[in-house]
Amino acid sequence: MTDELVMNWTLGTPALLSIAVGAILLLLLFIIKWRIHAFVALVVISLLTAVATGIPVAAVIPTLTGGFGGTLASVALLVGLGAMLGRMLETSGGAEVLTTALINKFGEKHAPLALSVASLLFGFPIFFDAGLVVMLPIIFTVARRLGGSFLGYAFPAATAFSVMHIFVPPHPGPVAASGLLEANVGLVLLLGLVVALPTWYFAGHLFGKYVGRKFDIPIPEILSGSVEQQHDFASKPTLRTVMTLLLLPLLLIFMNTGLNTLASAGVVDKETQWVQILRLVGETPVALLITVLLGMYLLGYKQNKDKTLIETVVDSSLGPVCSIILITGAGGMFGAVLRASGIGDAVASSLDALGLPIIVAGFIIAAVVRLAQGSATVALTTAAAIIQPVVVGNPDLNQIQVVAIVLSLAAGSVFAGHVNDSGFWLVSRFFGMDVKTTLRVWTVGQALVGVIGFAIAYLIYAIATAF
């Protein structure tokens, strides 16, 4: 790293905290009170925060563009391809076909539960943002069919993706923390499910019912095609076709993660050409691209005489999500500025000196770092690195206790995602919620995920300590 890009450590923790809190409050004023577009507000606040925290002048723009580009690198492809697939399923009638099957199988009363169970299964190998975008057209169609607030259907499903992403390997956060603390990944996966499922039930299912009653959010039209497009399709696809398009990315991505796990265990050689090719095919963007191409064939070219129809449908999916992609990237920019300012490390170092029990200290460090700079992965790995010397090689800790500590860090790293988290903006825009409502719904829901997840992890730790 060049000298001009080195972080500025001249400000102490209180000053950095004050700047971060002031920046967040000013951002909320910009968006909620003064009605400045979220993208513009995030860029302005990111620039002001970079200057206020003392990031060297030569590093300000690289920090802004690096945060923006880094977020888009992971989000833009997934959202764009997911939106294409979603629009094809929606306008071809495929989402309606699956909705009818779900309602016939589970009944209208249990349709939201069926959506959440599907999301929990999809969320096992698929990242939060990709899984959510793929499931949205199904959620939209179920909500239109049955009526009521959109949140009653969407929130439990989104929370299902969230808990699987943060607690269960092979997602990157728990895998990274397991590596740093030398935890058994198999045990982390098993006990991660023990934490994730009850956490989803309380924070996703029950709280989802509450927000569905309290907030009457209309169904967004972001992935809906025009009435003309829907009528132009020659016929609706079969349930088998729809399930193929939904399960294909799941299977491809699962193949990738399975091969990675086998390579880590020494069962296969990851340098072998066939392994590398299959891993490439199973990378999330490639898996979604293959699914989109198959969808274009099965839903468009195979059964429609008008070969330009599917091109029109796919093209029309990109315009509505451009705003989402830009706002999400700007949210990543703001988080990157806060990370570059050193606030996360400064706060974590201060908390490290409190002398709390290791599982409690780890949770608090991860939660505060998450609140300060937005990234769950950064919060998780930062907290794991800080407590690593106390955990690794400690004869007083058994394997289950170490796994419980990993899961407590994961719980802290998801706590109360707000305006400095790119995922906050993804949910806000796709759900059609303003910032104030998103804070009351998603931020509170993520706080519940963190607290409930920590409580279950602590219970596991206590039981392992007793025996």
Coordinates of N, CA and C in Angstrom, one line a residue, residues 184-366:
N184 N -14.2 -26.3 14.2 CA -14.6 -27.4 13.3 C -15.8 -26.9 12.4
V185 N -15.5 -26.8 11.1 CA -16.5 -26.2 10.2 C -17.8 -27.1 10.2
G186 N -17.6 -28.4 10.3 CA -18.8 -29.3 10.3 C -19.7 -29.0 11.5
L187 N -19.1 -28.8 12.6 CA -19.8 -28.5 13.8 C -20.5 -27.1 13.7
V188 N -19.7 -26.1 13.1 CA -20.3 -24.8 12.9 C -21.5 -24.9 12.0
L189 N -21.5 -25.7 11.0 CA -22.7 -25.9 10.1 C -23.8 -26.5 10.9
L190 N -23.6 -27.6 11.6 CA -24.6 -28.2 12.4 C -25.3 -27.3 13.4
L191 N -24.4 -26.7 14.3 CA -24.9 -25.8 15.3 C -25.4 -24.5 14.7
G192 N -24.8 -24.1 13.6 CA -25.3 -22.9 12.9 C -26.8 -23.1 12.5
L193 N -27.2 -24.3 12.1 CA -28.6 -24.5 11.8 C -29.4 -24.5 13.1
V194 N -28.9 -25.0 14.2 CA -29.6 -24.9 15.5 C -29.8 -23.5 15.9
V195 N -28.9 -22.6 15.6 CA -29.1 -21.2 15.9 C -30.0 -20.5 14.8
A196 N -29.8 -20.8 13.6 CA -30.5 -20.1 12.5 C -32.0 -20.3 12.5
L197 N -32.4 -21.6 12.6 CA -33.8 -21.9 12.5 C -34.7 -21.3 13.5
P198 N -34.4 -21.4 14.8 CA -35.2 -20.7 15.8 C -35.1 -19.2 15.7
T199 N -33.9 -18.7 15.3 CA -33.8 -17.2 15.2 C -34.7 -16.8 14.1
W200 N -34.8 -17.5 12.9 CA -35.7 -17.2 11.9 C -37.2 -17.2 12.4
Y201 N -37.5 -18.2 13.2 CA -38.9 -18.3 13.6 C -39.3 -17.1 14.4
F202 N -38.5 -16.7 15.3 CA -38.9 -15.5 16.2 C -38.7 -14.2 15.5
A203 N -37.5 -14.0 14.8 CA -37.2 -12.7 14.2 C -37.8 -12.6 12.8
G204 N -38.0 -13.7 12.1 CA -38.6 -13.6 10.8 C -40.1 -13.9 10.7
H205 N -40.4 -15.1 11.2 CA -41.8 -15.5 11.1 C -42.8 -14.7 12.0
L206 N -42.5 -14.7 13.3 CA -43.4 -14.0 14.3 C -43.3 -12.5 14.1
F207 N -42.1 -11.9 14.0 CA -41.9 -10.5 13.8 C -42.5 -10.1 12.5
G208 N -42.3 -11.0 11.5 CA -42.8 -10.7 10.1 C -44.4 -10.6 10.2
K209 N -45.0 -11.4 10.9 CA -46.5 -11.3 11.1 C -46.9 -9.9 11.7
Y210 N -46.0 -9.5 12.7 CA -46.3 -8.2 13.3 C -46.1 -7.0 12.3
V211 N -45.0 -7.0 11.6 CA -44.8 -5.9 10.7 C -45.8 -5.9 9.5
G212 N -46.2 -7.2 9.2 CA -47.2 -7.3 8.1 C -48.5 -6.6 8.5
R213 N -48.9 -6.7 9.8 CA -50.1 -6.1 10.3 C -49.9 -4.6 10.5
K214 N -48.8 -4.2 10.9 CA -48.5 -2.8 11.3 C -48.3 -1.9 10.1
F215 N -47.6 -2.4 9.1 CA -47.2 -1.6 7.9 C -47.9 -2.1 6.6
D216 N -48.7 -1.3 6.1 CA -49.4 -1.7 4.8 C -48.6 -1.3 3.6
I217 N -47.7 -2.1 3.2 CA -46.8 -1.8 2.1 C -47.4 -2.4 0.8
P218 N -47.7 -1.6 -0.2 CA -48.2 -2.1 -1.5 C -47.1 -3.0 -2.2
I219 N -47.6 -3.8 -3.0 CA -46.7 -4.7 -3.8 C -45.9 -3.9 -4.8
P220 N -44.6 -3.9 -4.8 CA -43.8 -3.2 -5.8 C -44.0 -3.7 -7.2
E221 N -43.9 -2.9 -8.2 CA -44.0 -3.3 -9.6 C -42.7 -3.5 -10.3
I222 N -41.6 -3.5 -9.5 CA -40.3 -3.4 -10.1 C -39.9 -4.5 -11.0
L223 N -40.4 -5.7 -10.8 CA -40.1 -6.9 -11.6 C -41.3 -7.3 -12.5
S224 N -42.4 -6.4 -12.5 CA -43.6 -6.8 -13.3 C -43.4 -6.3 -14.7
G225 N -43.9 -7.1 -15.6 CA -43.9 -6.7 -17.0 C -45.2 -6.0 -17.3
S226 N -45.3 -5.4 -18.5 CA -46.6 -4.8 -18.9 C -47.6 -5.8 -19.2
V227 N -48.9 -5.4 -19.1 CA -50.0 -6.3 -19.4 C -49.8 -6.9 -20.8
E228 N -49.4 -6.1 -21.8 CA -49.2 -6.5 -23.2 C -48.2 -7.7 -23.2
Q229 N -47.0 -7.5 -22.5 CA -46.0 -8.5 -22.5 C -46.6 -9.8 -22.0
Q230 N -47.3 -9.7 -20.9 CA -47.9 -10.9 -20.3 C -48.8 -11.7 -21.2
H231 N -49.6 -10.9 -22.0 CA -50.5 -11.5 -22.9 C -49.8 -12.0 -24.2
D232 N -48.6 -11.5 -24.5 CA -47.9 -11.9 -25.7 C -47.3 -13.3 -25.6
F233 N -47.1 -13.8 -24.4 CA -46.5 -15.2 -24.3 C -47.6 -16.2 -24.8
A234 N -47.1 -17.1 -25.6 CA -48.0 -18.1 -26.2 C -48.7 -19.0 -25.2
S235 N -48.0 -19.4 -24.2 CA -48.6 -20.2 -23.1 C -47.8 -20.1 -21.9
K236 N -48.4 -20.5 -20.8 CA -47.7 -20.5 -19.5 C -46.7 -21.7 -19.4
P237 N -45.6 -21.5 -18.8 CA -44.7 -22.7 -18.7 C -45.2 -23.7 -17.7
T238 N -44.7 -24.9 -17.8 CA -45.2 -25.9 -16.8 C -44.5 -25.7 -15.5
L239 N -45.0 -26.4 -14.5 CA -44.4 -26.3 -13.1 C -43.0 -26.9 -13.2
R240 N -42.8 -27.9 -14.0 CA -41.5 -28.5 -14.1 C -40.4 -27.5 -14.6
T241 N -40.9 -26.8 -15.6 CA -40.0 -25.8 -16.2 C -39.6 -24.7 -15.2
V242 N -40.6 -24.2 -14.4 CA -40.3 -23.2 -13.4 C -39.4 -23.7 -12.3
M243 N -39.7 -24.9 -11.8 CA -38.8 -25.5 -10.8 C -37.4 -25.8 -11.3
T244 N -37.3 -26.1 -12.6 CA -35.9 -26.3 -13.2 C -35.1 -25.0 -13.1
L245 N -35.8 -23.9 -13.4 CA -35.1 -22.6 -13.5 C -34.8 -22.1 -12.0
L246 N -35.6 -22.5 -11.1 CA -35.3 -22.1 -9.7 C -34.3 -22.9 -9.0
L247 N -34.3 -24.2 -9.4 CA -33.4 -25.2 -8.7 C -32.0 -25.2 -9.4
L248 N -31.9 -24.9 -10.7 CA -30.7 -25.0 -11.4 C -29.6 -24.1 -10.7
P249 N -29.8 -22.8 -10.4 CA -28.7 -22.1 -9.8 C -28.4 -22.6 -8.4
L250 N -29.4 -23.1 -7.7 CA -29.2 -23.8 -6.4 C -28.2 -24.9 -6.5
L251 N -28.5 -25.8 -7.5 CA -27.6 -27.0 -7.6 C -26.2 -26.7 -8.1
L252 N -26.1 -25.7 -9.0 CA -24.8 -25.3 -9.5 C -23.9 -24.7 -8.4
I253 N -24.6 -23.8 -7.6 CA -23.8 -23.1 -6.6 C -23.5 -24.2 -5.5
F254 N -24.4 -25.1 -5.2 CA -24.1 -26.1 -4.2 C -23.0 -27.0 -4.6
M255 N -22.9 -27.3 -6.0 CA -21.8 -28.0 -6.5 C -20.5 -27.3 -6.2
N256 N -20.5 -26.0 -6.4 CA -19.2 -25.2 -6.2 C -18.8 -25.3 -4.7
T257 N -19.8 -25.1 -3.8 CA -19.4 -25.1 -2.4 C -19.0 -26.5 -1.9
G258 N -19.7 -27.5 -2.5 CA -19.4 -28.9 -2.2 C -17.9 -29.2 -2.6
L259 N -17.6 -28.8 -3.8 CA -16.2 -29.1 -4.2 C -15.2 -28.3 -3.4
N260 N -15.5 -27.1 -3.0 CA -14.6 -26.3 -2.2 C -14.4 -27.0 -0.8
T261 N -15.5 -27.6 -0.3 CA -15.4 -28.3 1.0 C -14.6 -29.5 0.9
L262 N -14.8 -30.3 -0.2 CA -14.0 -31.5 -0.5 C -12.6 -31.2 -0.7
A263 N -12.3 -30.1 -1.4 CA -10.9 -29.7 -1.6 C -10.2 -29.4 -0.3
S264 N -10.9 -28.7 0.6 CA -10.3 -28.3 1.9 C -10.1 -29.5 2.7
A265 N -10.9 -30.6 2.6 CA -10.7 -31.8 3.3 C -9.7 -32.7 2.7
G266 N -9.2 -32.4 1.5 CA -8.2 -33.2 0.8 C -8.8 -34.3 0.0
V267 N -10.1 -34.4 -0.2 CA -10.7 -35.5 -0.9 C -10.5 -35.3 -2.4
V268 N -10.5 -34.1 -2.9 CA -10.2 -33.8 -4.3 C -9.1 -32.7 -4.4
D269 N -8.5 -32.7 -5.5 CA -7.4 -31.7 -5.7 C -8.0 -30.5 -6.4
K270 N -8.0 -29.4 -5.8 CA -8.7 -28.2 -6.4 C -7.9 -27.6 -7.6
E271 N -6.7 -28.1 -7.8 CA -5.9 -27.7 -9.0 C -6.2 -28.5 -10.2
T272 N -6.9 -29.6 -10.0 CA -7.3 -30.4 -11.2 C -8.2 -29.7 -12.1
Q273 N -8.0 -29.8 -13.4 CA -8.8 -29.0 -14.4 C -10.3 -29.2 -14.3
W274 N -10.7 -30.5 -14.1 CA -12.2 -30.7 -14.1 C -12.8 -30.1 -12.9
V275 N -12.1 -30.1 -11.8 CA -12.6 -29.5 -10.5 C -12.7 -27.9 -10.7
Q276 N -11.6 -27.4 -11.3 CA -11.7 -25.9 -11.6 C -12.8 -25.5 -12.5
I277 N -13.1 -26.3 -13.5 CA -14.1 -26.0 -14.5 C -15.5 -26.1 -13.8
L278 N -15.7 -27.1 -13.0 CA -17.0 -27.2 -12.3 C -17.2 -26.2 -11.2
R279 N -16.1 -25.8 -10.6 CA -16.2 -24.7 -9.6 C -16.5 -23.4 -10.3
L280 N -15.9 -23.2 -11.5 CA -16.3 -21.9 -12.2 C -17.8 -21.9 -12.6
V281 N -18.2 -23.1 -13.1 CA -19.7 -23.1 -13.5 C -20.6 -22.9 -12.3
G282 N -20.1 -23.2 -11.1 CA -20.9 -23.1 -9.9 C -20.7 -21.7 -9.2
E283 N -19.8 -20.9 -9.7 CA -19.8 -19.5 -9.1 C -21.1 -18.8 -9.3
T284 N -21.5 -18.0 -8.3 CA -22.9 -17.5 -8.4 C -23.2 -16.7 -9.6
P285 N -22.4 -15.7 -10.1 CA -22.7 -15.0 -11.3 C -22.8 -16.0 -12.6
V286 N -21.9 -17.0 -12.7 CA -22.0 -17.9 -13.8 C -23.2 -18.8 -13.7
A287 N -23.5 -19.2 -12.5 CA -24.7 -20.1 -12.3 C -26.0 -19.3 -12.7
L288 N -26.1 -18.0 -12.3 CA -27.2 -17.2 -12.7 C -27.3 -16.9 -14.2
L289 N -26.1 -16.7 -14.8 CA -26.0 -16.5 -16.2 C -26.5 -17.7 -17.0
I290 N -26.1 -18.9 -16.6 CA -26.5 -20.1 -17.3 C -28.0 -20.2 -17.1
T291 N -28.6 -19.9 -16.0 CA -30.0 -20.0 -15.7 C -30.8 -19.0 -16.6
V292 N -30.3 -17.8 -16.7 CA -30.9 -16.8 -17.5 C -31.0 -17.3 -19.0
L293 N -29.9 -17.8 -19.5 CA -29.8 -18.3 -20.9 C -30.8 -19.4 -21.1
L294 N -30.9 -20.3 -20.1 CA -31.8 -21.4 -20.2 C -33.3 -20.9 -20.1
G295 N -33.5 -19.9 -19.3 CA -34.8 -19.3 -19.2 C -35.2 -18.6 -20.5
M296 N -34.3 -17.9 -21.1 CA -34.6 -17.3 -22.4 C -35.0 -18.3 -23.4
Y297 N -34.4 -19.5 -23.4 CA -34.8 -20.5 -24.3 C -36.1 -21.2 -24.0
L298 N -36.3 -21.6 -22.7 CA -37.5 -22.4 -22.3 C -38.7 -21.5 -22.3
L299 N -38.6 -20.2 -21.8 CA -39.7 -19.4 -21.7 C -40.0 -18.5 -22.9
G300 N -39.0 -18.3 -23.8 CA -39.1 -17.5 -24.9 C -39.0 -18.1 -26.2
Y301 N -37.8 -18.5 -26.6 CA -37.5 -18.9 -28.0 C -38.2 -20.3 -28.3
K302 N -38.4 -21.1 -27.3 CA -38.9 -22.5 -27.6 C -40.4 -22.4 -27.9
Q303 N -41.2 -21.5 -27.2 CA -42.6 -21.6 -27.4 C -43.3 -20.3 -28.0
N304 N -42.5 -19.3 -28.4 CA -43.1 -18.1 -28.9 C -42.6 -17.9 -30.3
K305 N -43.5 -17.5 -31.2 CA -43.1 -17.2 -32.6 C -42.4 -15.9 -32.7
D306 N -42.7 -15.0 -31.8 CA -42.1 -13.7 -31.9 C -40.8 -13.8 -31.1
K307 N -39.7 -13.8 -31.8 CA -38.4 -14.0 -31.2 C -37.8 -12.8 -30.5
T308 N -38.5 -11.6 -30.8 CA -38.0 -10.4 -30.2 C -38.7 -10.2 -28.8
L309 N -39.7 -11.0 -28.5 CA -40.4 -10.8 -27.2 C -39.6 -11.0 -26.0
I310 N -38.8 -12.1 -26.0 CA -38.0 -12.3 -24.8 C -36.9 -11.3 -24.7
E311 N -36.4 -10.8 -25.8 CA -35.4 -9.7 -25.8 C -36.0 -8.4 -25.1
T312 N -37.2 -8.1 -25.5 CA -37.9 -6.9 -25.0 C -38.1 -7.1 -23.5
V313 N -38.5 -8.3 -23.0 CA -38.8 -8.6 -21.6 C -37.5 -8.4 -20.8
V314 N -36.5 -9.1 -21.3 CA -35.2 -9.0 -20.6 C -34.7 -7.6 -20.5
D315 N -34.7 -6.9 -21.6 CA -34.3 -5.5 -21.6 C -35.0 -4.6 -20.6
S316 N -36.4 -4.8 -20.5 CA -37.2 -4.0 -19.7 C -36.9 -4.3 -18.2
S317 N -36.2 -5.4 -17.9 CA -35.9 -5.7 -16.5 C -34.8 -4.8 -15.9
L318 N -34.0 -4.3 -16.8 CA -32.8 -3.6 -16.3 C -33.0 -2.2 -15.8
G319 N -33.9 -1.4 -16.5 CA -34.2 -0.1 -16.1 C -34.6 0.1 -14.7
P320 N -35.6 -0.6 -14.2 CA -36.0 -0.4 -12.8 C -35.0 -0.7 -11.7
V321 N -34.0 -1.6 -12.0 CA -33.1 -2.0 -11.0 C -31.8 -1.1 -11.0
C322 N -31.7 -0.3 -12.0 CA -30.5 0.6 -12.1 C -30.4 1.5 -10.8
S323 N -31.5 2.0 -10.4 CA -31.5 2.9 -9.2 C -31.1 2.0 -7.9
I324 N -31.6 0.8 -7.9 CA -31.2 -0.1 -6.7 C -29.7 -0.3 -6.7
I325 N -29.2 -0.6 -7.9 CA -27.8 -1.0 -8.0 C -26.9 0.3 -7.6
L326 N -27.3 1.4 -8.1 CA -26.5 2.6 -7.7 C -26.6 3.0 -6.3
I327 N -27.8 2.9 -5.7 CA -27.9 3.2 -4.3 C -27.2 2.2 -3.4
T328 N -27.3 0.9 -3.8 CA -26.6 -0.1 -3.0 C -25.1 0.1 -3.1
G329 N -24.6 0.5 -4.3 CA -23.1 0.8 -4.4 C -22.7 2.0 -3.6
A330 N -23.6 3.0 -3.5 CA -23.3 4.2 -2.7 C -23.3 3.9 -1.2
G331 N -24.2 2.9 -0.8 CA -24.2 2.5 0.5 C -22.9 1.8 0.9
G332 N -22.4 1.0 -0.1 CA -21.0 0.3 0.1 C -19.9 1.4 0.2
M333 N -20.1 2.5 -0.6 CA -19.1 3.6 -0.5 C -19.0 4.2 0.8
F334 N -20.2 4.4 1.4 CA -20.2 5.0 2.8 C -19.6 4.1 3.8
G335 N -19.9 2.8 3.7 CA -19.3 1.8 4.6 C -17.8 1.8 4.4
A336 N -17.3 1.9 3.2 CA -15.9 1.8 2.9 C -15.1 3.0 3.5
V337 N -15.8 4.2 3.5 CA -15.2 5.4 4.1 C -15.0 5.2 5.6
L338 N -16.1 4.7 6.2 CA -16.0 4.5 7.7 C -15.0 3.4 8.0
R339 N -14.8 2.4 7.2 CA -13.7 1.4 7.5 C -12.4 2.0 7.3
A340 N -12.2 2.8 6.2 CA -10.9 3.5 6.0 C -10.5 4.5 7.0
S341 N -11.5 5.0 7.7 CA -11.2 6.0 8.8 C -10.6 5.4 10.0
G342 N -10.7 4.0 10.1 CA -10.2 3.3 11.2 C -11.1 3.2 12.4
I343 N -12.4 3.6 12.2 CA -13.3 3.6 13.3 C -13.6 2.2 13.9
G344 N -13.7 1.3 13.0 CA -14.0 -0.1 13.4 C -12.9 -0.6 14.3
D345 N -11.7 -0.5 13.9 CA -10.5 -1.0 14.6 C -10.4 -0.3 16.0
A346 N -10.6 1.1 15.9 CA -10.5 1.9 17.1 C -11.5 1.5 18.2
V347 N -12.8 1.3 17.7 CA -13.8 0.9 18.7 C -13.5 -0.5 19.2
A348 N -13.1 -1.4 18.3 CA -12.9 -2.8 18.7 C -11.8 -2.9 19.8
S349 N -10.7 -2.1 19.6 CA -9.6 -2.1 20.5 C -10.0 -1.6 21.9
S350 N -10.9 -0.6 21.9 CA -11.4 0.0 23.2 C -12.2 -1.1 23.9
L351 N -13.1 -1.8 23.2 CA -14.0 -2.7 23.8 C -13.2 -4.0 24.3
D352 N -12.1 -4.2 23.6 CA -11.3 -5.4 24.0 C -10.7 -5.3 25.4
A353 N -10.7 -4.1 25.9 CA -10.1 -3.9 27.3 C -11.1 -4.0 28.4
L354 N -12.4 -4.3 28.1 CA -13.4 -4.3 29.1 C -13.4 -5.5 30.1
G355 N -12.7 -6.5 29.7 CA -12.6 -7.7 30.6 C -13.9 -8.5 30.7
L356 N -14.7 -8.5 29.7 CA -16.0 -9.3 29.7 C -15.7 -10.8 29.4
P357 N -16.6 -11.7 29.7 CA -16.5 -13.1 29.3 C -16.3 -13.1 27.7
I358 N -15.5 -14.0 27.3 CA -15.0 -14.0 25.9 C -16.2 -14.0 24.9
I359 N -17.2 -14.8 25.2 CA -18.3 -14.9 24.2 C -19.1 -13.7 24.2
V360 N -19.3 -13.0 25.4 CA -20.0 -11.7 25.4 C -19.2 -10.6 24.8
A361 N -17.9 -10.6 25.1 CA -17.0 -9.5 24.5 C -17.0 -9.6 23.0
G362 N -16.9 -10.9 22.5 CA -16.9 -11.1 21.0 C -18.2 -10.6 20.4
F363 N -19.3 -10.9 21.0 CA -20.6 -10.4 20.4 C -20.7 -8.9 20.4
I364 N -20.3 -8.2 21.5 CA -20.4 -6.8 21.6 C -19.4 -6.1 20.6
I365 N -18.2 -6.7 20.5 CA -17.2 -6.1 19.5 C -17.8 -6.2 18.1
A366 N -18.3 -7.4 17.7 CA -18.8 -7.5 16.4 C -20.0 -6.6 16.2

